[in-house]
Amino acid sequence: MSTAQTSPPLSDASDRLLLDEAAPLLAGTVVVVDAPTVAMRLRGEVAELRIFLDSASQRRQFIGRVFDRSLEDTLADADVVLLRLPKALDRLDDLAAQIARHAKPSVQLLASGRLKYMTLSMNAVLGRSFGGVRASLARQKSRVLFASSPLDVPAPAPTHNHLPDLQLDIVAWGGVFAGATLDIGTRAMLATYDSLPPFETAIDFGCGTGILAAELKRARPSARVIASDDSRIAIDSARDTFAANGLDIEVAHEATLSGQSDNSADLIVLNPPFHSGGPVERNLAQAMIILAARKLKPGGELRTVWNSHLGYGPVLRREVGPTRQVSRTPKFTVTASVRRP
């Protein structure tokens, strides 16, 4: 990897604490999972550094690196694993099991997080896969959990659920948004599918488990439907959902619709995240709206569902084009925006 890329400062207290606690243990093969800043700081500092990132946008920070290893291969015979704690316990459960199954029996797992997001349940989850679990002292509102002595545990498996209202089988890997359920934003969007415009190419941008894409394909079986998401967990869930329902839908692990041509889609459906791990985050949804506009053909439609109090109407009109309200509930608004020439 090129060393010309400058490592960013460790502004996050959890990253600083993780590296400080790990410093005496950094020998042999070190694996960093979902902690990109920590990975950048360790380049050239350890004998063998492997990195696994769920997020396509985080992967783009590592210029020249190809992320072609599976999580299992990345963890194989690891001596030390450094992890940023996910907020979803089912994701932590899956990660802990994979580490216990594939790393060395002597592996040391260190997982850091902000105190406001940490719970005692995380210790219990780690205890399902490791015989020894302890916590560091808190520092700057952060803490590190240590796990050692991996147990003999089964491989993680996804959750399956049948949605009788849709006659659709959902498959969800740990950590995907809404799990194997139908969230209310998606439900609000689906309620407007009877007014979709004609389309030959459609994209479900931020697809999650792929429910919106699946129903697009059912609505128009001859159309090309693409399910895109920044998260590998989501892409794996969507792919398995499509397979469970016999649907031929493309999947793309990408943060910015980079694999899709500009001016190529007749229709894009978007159920953007309202927050990124914590407080309400408007910038992420606005960035997704701008990206979607680029991929639409002139005259193509962006169908968006959003939490009504966030008021994305002006952004949609400015970045896409004329926008009308298709439906509104006390919590959600669904709009249709037509890309101007």
Short mmCIF file of C-alpha atoms in Angstrom, two decimals:
data_model
loop_
_atom_site.label_atom_id
_atom_site.label_comp_id
_atom_site.label_asym_id
_atom_site.label_seq_id
_atom_site.Cartn_x
_atom_site.Cartn_y
_atom_site.Cartn_z
CA MET A 1 0.00 0.00 0.00
CA SER A 2 1.21 3.51 -0.73
CA THR A 3 2.61 5.28 2.33
CA ALA A 4 1.96 8.69 0.81
CA GLN A 5 -1.55 8.65 2.24
CA THR A 6 -1.47 10.58 5.52
CA SER A 7 -3.15 9.02 8.54
CA PRO A 8 -5.85 11.28 10.02
CA PRO A 9 -5.53 12.45 13.61
CA LEU A 10 -7.13 10.24 16.24
CA SER A 11 -9.83 12.67 17.27
CA ASP A 12 -12.08 9.94 18.63
CA ALA A 13 -11.45 9.04 22.28
CA SER A 14 -12.54 5.45 21.72
CA ASP A 15 -9.93 4.97 18.99
CA ARG A 16 -7.21 6.49 21.18
CA LEU A 17 -8.12 4.28 24.12
CA LEU A 18 -8.27 1.18 21.89
CA LEU A 19 -4.76 1.78 20.58
CA ASP A 20 -3.37 2.57 24.02
CA GLU A 21 -4.82 -0.60 25.54
CA ALA A 22 -3.70 -2.69 22.55
CA ALA A 23 -0.12 -1.38 22.42
CA PRO A 24 1.44 -4.08 24.66
CA LEU A 25 -0.32 -6.83 22.70
CA LEU A 26 0.45 -5.84 19.11
CA ALA A 27 2.43 -8.81 17.84
CA GLY A 28 1.91 -11.35 15.08
CA THR A 29 -1.16 -10.98 12.90
CA VAL A 30 -3.34 -8.03 13.87
CA VAL A 31 -6.85 -7.70 12.44
CA VAL A 32 -8.83 -4.46 12.58
CA VAL A 33 -12.60 -4.70 12.10
CA ASP A 34 -14.77 -1.64 11.37
CA ALA A 35 -12.24 0.83 12.82
CA PRO A 36 -10.72 2.56 9.77
CA THR A 37 -8.85 5.30 11.64
CA VAL A 38 -7.21 2.73 13.90
CA ALA A 39 -6.22 0.70 10.84
CA MET A 40 -4.62 3.74 9.23
CA ARG A 41 -2.57 4.46 12.33
CA LEU A 42 -1.29 0.87 12.52
CA ARG A 43 0.01 0.70 8.93
CA GLY A 44 3.70 -0.10 9.08
CA GLU A 45 3.56 -0.56 12.86
CA VAL A 46 2.80 -4.29 13.01
CA ALA A 47 4.21 -7.35 11.25
CA GLU A 48 0.97 -8.23 9.49
CA LEU A 49 -2.07 -5.98 9.41
CA ARG A 50 -5.39 -7.15 7.97
CA ILE A 51 -8.44 -4.93 7.69
CA PHE A 52 -12.11 -5.74 7.33
CA LEU A 53 -14.65 -2.94 6.85
CA ASP A 54 -18.36 -3.42 6.34
CA SER A 55 -18.77 0.06 4.86
CA ALA A 56 -17.92 0.69 1.21
CA SER A 57 -17.39 4.39 1.97
CA GLN A 58 -14.85 3.54 4.67
CA ARG A 59 -13.04 1.18 2.30
CA ARG A 60 -12.55 4.04 -0.16
CA GLN A 61 -10.24 5.74 2.36
CA PHE A 62 -7.61 3.03 1.75
CA ILE A 63 -6.14 4.03 -1.59
CA GLY A 64 -4.76 1.11 -3.56
CA ARG A 65 -6.05 -1.58 -1.20
CA VAL A 66 -8.37 -4.26 -2.60
CA PHE A 67 -10.80 -5.65 -0.04
CA ASP A 68 -11.33 -9.08 -1.52
CA ARG A 69 -11.06 -11.24 1.61
CA SER A 70 -14.08 -12.56 3.39
CA LEU A 71 -14.37 -11.89 7.10
CA GLU A 72 -13.50 -15.52 7.78
CA ASP A 73 -10.30 -15.32 5.72
CA THR A 74 -9.36 -11.99 7.29
CA LEU A 75 -9.64 -13.47 10.77
CA ALA A 76 -7.81 -16.75 10.01
CA ASP A 77 -5.13 -17.40 12.66
CA ALA A 78 -5.27 -13.84 13.98
CA ASP A 79 -3.31 -13.09 17.15
CA VAL A 80 -5.04 -9.81 18.02
CA VAL A 81 -8.39 -8.40 16.84
CA LEU A 82 -9.27 -4.74 17.33
CA LEU A 83 -12.92 -3.83 16.93
CA ARG A 84 -15.18 -0.82 17.25
CA LEU A 85 -18.26 -2.06 19.08
CA PRO A 86 -21.35 -2.14 16.87
CA LYS A 87 -24.52 -0.83 18.47
CA ALA A 88 -26.53 -3.84 17.26
CA LEU A 89 -26.07 -6.76 19.64
CA ASP A 90 -26.82 -9.31 16.92
CA ARG A 91 -23.95 -7.89 14.86
CA LEU A 92 -21.62 -8.14 17.87
CA ASP A 93 -22.78 -11.71 18.42
CA ASP A 94 -21.97 -12.64 14.81
CA LEU A 95 -18.55 -10.96 14.93
CA ALA A 96 -17.60 -12.58 18.24
CA ALA A 97 -18.55 -16.00 16.93
CA GLN A 98 -16.51 -15.52 13.75
CA ILE A 99 -13.47 -14.39 15.73
CA ALA A 100 -13.78 -17.34 18.11
CA ARG A 101 -14.09 -19.77 15.21
CA HIS A 102 -11.31 -18.49 12.95
CA ALA A 103 -8.66 -16.69 15.04
CA LYS A 104 -5.97 -18.45 17.04
CA PRO A 105 -6.95 -20.09 20.36
CA SER A 106 -4.68 -17.51 22.00
CA VAL A 107 -6.39 -14.56 20.32
CA GLN A 108 -6.92 -11.34 22.23
CA LEU A 109 -10.02 -9.36 21.24
CA LEU A 110 -10.23 -5.68 22.18
CA ALA A 111 -13.48 -3.84 21.41
CA SER A 112 -13.91 -0.14 22.15
CA GLY A 113 -16.96 2.08 22.35
CA ARG A 114 -18.48 5.21 23.80
CA LEU A 115 -20.01 4.70 27.23
CA LYS A 116 -23.37 6.14 26.16
CA TYR A 117 -23.75 3.32 23.64
CA MET A 118 -22.35 0.49 25.77
CA THR A 119 -24.45 -1.85 27.90
CA LEU A 120 -23.80 -4.84 30.14
CA SER A 121 -25.53 -6.93 27.49
CA MET A 122 -22.40 -6.53 25.35
CA ASN A 123 -20.35 -8.37 27.99
CA ALA A 124 -22.93 -11.16 27.99
CA VAL A 125 -22.86 -11.39 24.18
CA LEU A 126 -19.07 -11.66 24.15
CA GLY A 127 -19.36 -14.30 26.88
CA ARG A 128 -21.24 -16.57 24.49
CA SER A 129 -18.09 -16.91 22.37
CA PHE A 130 -15.26 -16.29 24.86
CA GLY A 131 -14.46 -17.78 28.25
CA GLY A 132 -12.86 -14.59 29.54
CA VAL A 133 -14.44 -11.13 29.30
CA ARG A 134 -13.37 -8.03 31.22
CA ALA A 135 -13.59 -4.26 30.85
CA SER A 136 -10.97 -1.52 31.05
CA LEU A 137 -11.29 1.54 33.20
CA ALA A 138 -13.28 4.30 31.54
CA ARG A 139 -11.42 7.22 29.97
CA GLN A 140 -12.91 10.23 28.20
CA LYS A 141 -16.33 8.59 28.19
CA SER A 142 -14.97 5.48 26.45
CA ARG A 143 -14.14 1.95 27.49
CA VAL A 144 -12.53 -1.18 26.03
CA LEU A 145 -13.87 -4.71 26.46
CA PHE A 146 -11.31 -7.53 26.43
CA ALA A 147 -12.21 -11.09 25.39
CA SER A 148 -9.99 -14.18 25.39
CA SER A 149 -10.19 -17.97 25.49
CA PRO A 150 -12.48 -18.58 22.49
CA LEU A 151 -15.17 -21.20 22.89
CA ASP A 152 -16.39 -23.82 20.44
CA VAL A 153 -19.37 -22.02 18.92
CA PRO A 154 -21.49 -22.60 15.81
CA ALA A 155 -21.23 -20.43 12.73
CA PRO A 156 -23.49 -17.36 12.70
CA ALA A 157 -26.73 -17.71 10.78
CA PRO A 158 -29.17 -15.11 9.46
CA THR A 159 -32.71 -14.58 10.68
CA HIS A 160 -35.55 -15.66 8.39
CA ASN A 161 -39.04 -14.19 8.51
CA HIS A 162 -42.10 -14.48 6.29
CA LEU A 163 -44.10 -11.28 5.78
CA PRO A 164 -47.64 -12.51 5.14
CA ASP A 165 -48.92 -9.10 3.97
CA LEU A 166 -46.39 -9.14 1.14
CA GLN A 167 -45.99 -12.91 0.79
CA LEU A 168 -42.27 -12.22 0.96
CA ASP A 169 -39.52 -14.10 2.80
CA ILE A 170 -36.94 -11.84 4.44
CA VAL A 171 -33.38 -12.87 5.30
CA ALA A 172 -31.41 -10.62 7.66
CA TRP A 173 -27.83 -10.93 8.85
CA GLY A 174 -26.97 -9.45 12.24
CA GLY A 175 -26.76 -5.68 12.23
CA VAL A 176 -28.82 -4.90 9.13
CA PHE A 177 -31.34 -2.09 9.59
CA ALA A 178 -34.73 -3.28 10.90
CA GLY A 179 -33.61 -6.92 10.88
CA ALA A 180 -36.07 -9.34 9.29
CA THR A 181 -39.03 -7.00 9.82
CA LEU A 182 -40.91 -4.44 7.77
CA ASP A 183 -40.02 -0.99 9.15
CA ILE A 184 -42.67 1.70 9.04
CA GLY A 185 -40.79 3.89 6.56
CA THR A 186 -40.61 1.05 4.07
CA ARG A 187 -44.27 0.29 4.71
CA ALA A 188 -45.16 3.91 3.92
CA MET A 189 -43.18 3.74 0.68
CA LEU A 190 -44.76 0.45 -0.39
CA ALA A 191 -48.22 1.95 0.10
CA THR A 192 -47.44 4.30 -2.83
CA TYR A 193 -46.23 1.64 -5.26
CA ASP A 194 -49.58 1.61 -7.04
CA SER A 195 -48.64 5.03 -8.47
CA LEU A 196 -45.11 4.23 -9.66
CA PRO A 197 -44.21 5.51 -13.14
CA PRO A 198 -43.27 3.06 -15.92
CA PHE A 199 -39.62 1.98 -15.65
CA GLU A 200 -37.10 -0.25 -17.36
CA THR A 201 -34.21 0.38 -14.95
CA ALA A 202 -34.77 1.00 -11.24
CA ILE A 203 -32.44 1.32 -8.24
CA ASP A 204 -33.19 0.71 -4.58
CA PHE A 205 -30.61 3.09 -3.06
CA GLY A 206 -29.78 2.07 0.52
CA CYS A 207 -31.55 -1.25 0.05
CA GLY A 208 -31.19 -2.85 3.51
CA THR A 209 -32.71 -6.32 3.30
CA GLY A 210 -34.03 -5.52 -0.18
CA ILE A 211 -37.79 -5.27 0.42
CA LEU A 212 -38.31 -2.23 -1.81
CA ALA A 213 -36.22 -3.76 -4.61
CA ALA A 214 -38.09 -7.06 -4.34
CA GLU A 215 -41.45 -5.35 -4.74
CA LEU A 216 -40.14 -3.30 -7.67
CA LYS A 217 -39.18 -6.51 -9.44
CA ARG A 218 -42.54 -8.06 -8.68
CA ALA A 219 -44.29 -4.96 -10.01
CA ARG A 220 -42.32 -5.12 -13.28
CA PRO A 221 -40.63 -8.53 -13.77
CA SER A 222 -39.05 -7.52 -17.10
CA ALA A 223 -37.27 -4.48 -15.62
CA ARG A 224 -33.65 -4.33 -14.52
CA VAL A 225 -33.64 -3.75 -10.75
CA ILE A 226 -30.48 -2.93 -8.79
CA ALA A 227 -30.17 -3.03 -5.00
CA SER A 228 -27.35 -0.83 -3.72
CA ASP A 229 -26.06 -0.26 -0.19
CA ASP A 230 -22.96 1.03 1.61
CA SER A 231 -23.10 -1.92 4.03
CA ARG A 232 -21.84 -5.40 3.21
CA ILE A 233 -24.25 -6.78 5.83
CA ALA A 234 -27.14 -5.22 3.93
CA ILE A 235 -25.92 -6.52 0.58
CA ASP A 236 -25.58 -10.06 1.94
CA SER A 237 -29.06 -9.82 3.48
CA ALA A 238 -30.60 -8.48 0.27
CA ARG A 239 -28.91 -11.10 -1.89
CA ASP A 240 -30.23 -13.87 0.36
CA THR A 241 -33.70 -12.31 0.42
CA PHE A 242 -33.82 -12.25 -3.37
CA ALA A 243 -32.65 -15.86 -3.57
CA ALA A 244 -35.27 -16.94 -1.04
CA ASN A 245 -37.97 -15.45 -3.25
CA GLY A 246 -36.58 -16.48 -6.64
CA LEU A 247 -36.00 -12.89 -7.77
CA ASP A 248 -33.33 -11.92 -10.31
CA ILE A 249 -32.08 -8.62 -8.87
CA GLU A 250 -28.57 -7.19 -9.09
CA VAL A 251 -26.77 -6.18 -5.89
CA ALA A 252 -24.02 -3.57 -5.58
CA HIS A 253 -21.86 -2.88 -2.54
CA GLU A 254 -21.21 0.81 -3.07
CA ALA A 255 -21.64 4.03 -1.12
CA THR A 256 -22.11 6.51 -3.94
CA LEU A 257 -23.80 4.52 -6.72
CA SER A 258 -20.33 4.57 -8.29
CA GLY A 259 -21.05 1.44 -10.33
CA GLN A 260 -24.12 2.98 -11.96
CA SER A 261 -23.92 5.23 -15.00
CA ASP A 262 -25.11 8.81 -14.79
CA ASN A 263 -28.46 9.50 -16.50
CA SER A 264 -29.27 5.78 -16.55
CA ALA A 265 -32.18 5.09 -14.18
CA ASP A 266 -35.86 5.62 -14.85
CA LEU A 267 -36.71 5.26 -11.17
CA ILE A 268 -34.84 5.37 -7.86
CA VAL A 269 -36.48 4.57 -4.55
CA LEU A 270 -34.85 5.96 -1.44
CA ASN A 271 -35.53 5.33 2.24
CA PRO A 272 -32.55 7.25 3.64
CA PRO A 273 -31.20 6.80 7.17
CA PHE A 274 -32.41 9.40 9.64
CA HIS A 275 -29.33 9.05 11.80
CA SER A 276 -25.81 7.67 11.56
CA GLY A 277 -25.31 5.79 14.79
CA GLY A 278 -26.53 8.54 17.05
CA PRO A 279 -28.29 11.89 16.60
CA VAL A 280 -30.42 12.81 13.61
CA GLU A 281 -28.14 13.28 10.60
CA ARG A 282 -29.50 15.35 7.73
CA ASN A 283 -26.28 15.57 5.71
CA LEU A 284 -26.20 11.86 4.86
CA ALA A 285 -29.71 11.85 3.41
CA GLN A 286 -29.04 15.07 1.50
CA ALA A 287 -25.89 13.57 -0.01
CA MET A 288 -27.87 10.52 -1.10
CA ILE A 289 -30.48 12.74 -2.75
CA ILE A 290 -27.77 14.57 -4.72
CA LEU A 291 -26.19 11.29 -5.83
CA ALA A 292 -29.54 9.84 -6.86
CA ALA A 293 -30.27 12.91 -9.00
CA ARG A 294 -27.11 12.30 -11.03
CA LYS A 295 -28.10 8.73 -11.82
CA LEU A 296 -31.63 9.54 -12.97
CA LYS A 297 -32.45 10.11 -16.59
CA PRO A 298 -33.97 13.52 -17.32
CA GLY A 299 -37.63 12.97 -16.56
CA GLY A 300 -36.82 10.06 -14.26
CA GLU A 301 -38.36 9.89 -10.81
CA LEU A 302 -36.87 9.78 -7.33
CA ARG A 303 -39.43 8.32 -4.93
CA THR A 304 -38.36 9.20 -1.37
CA VAL A 305 -39.76 8.45 2.09
CA TRP A 306 -38.64 10.61 4.98
CA ASN A 307 -39.48 11.50 8.52
CA SER A 308 -41.89 14.39 8.06
CA HIS A 309 -40.29 16.76 10.56
CA LEU A 310 -36.99 16.69 8.65
CA GLY A 311 -38.56 18.59 5.75
CA TYR A 312 -36.52 17.41 2.76
CA GLY A 313 -38.92 19.03 0.27
CA PRO A 314 -36.72 22.06 -0.49
CA VAL A 315 -33.65 19.86 -0.95
CA LEU A 316 -35.52 17.56 -3.35
CA ARG A 317 -36.84 20.47 -5.40
CA ARG A 318 -33.41 22.12 -5.57
CA GLU A 319 -31.31 19.03 -6.31
CA VAL A 320 -33.71 16.91 -8.37
CA GLY A 321 -36.60 18.90 -9.73
CA PRO A 322 -40.36 19.39 -9.33
CA THR A 323 -41.53 17.49 -6.27
CA ARG A 324 -45.02 16.46 -5.23
CA GLN A 325 -46.27 14.84 -2.06
CA VAL A 326 -47.59 11.36 -2.77
CA SER A 327 -48.66 10.51 0.77
CA ARG A 328 -48.27 11.72 4.32
CA THR A 329 -48.81 10.04 7.67
CA PRO A 330 -48.28 11.58 11.11
CA LYS A 331 -44.68 10.34 10.94
CA PHE A 332 -43.66 9.85 7.30
CA THR A 333 -43.91 11.74 4.02
CA VAL A 334 -43.46 10.10 0.61
CA THR A 335 -42.57 12.37 -2.30
CA ALA A 336 -42.02 11.96 -6.05
CA SER A 337 -39.37 14.19 -7.60
CA VAL A 338 -38.89 14.40 -11.37
CA ARG A 339 -35.39 15.18 -12.56
CA ARG A 340 -35.32 18.33 -14.58
CA PRO A 341 -33.51 18.30 -17.96
#
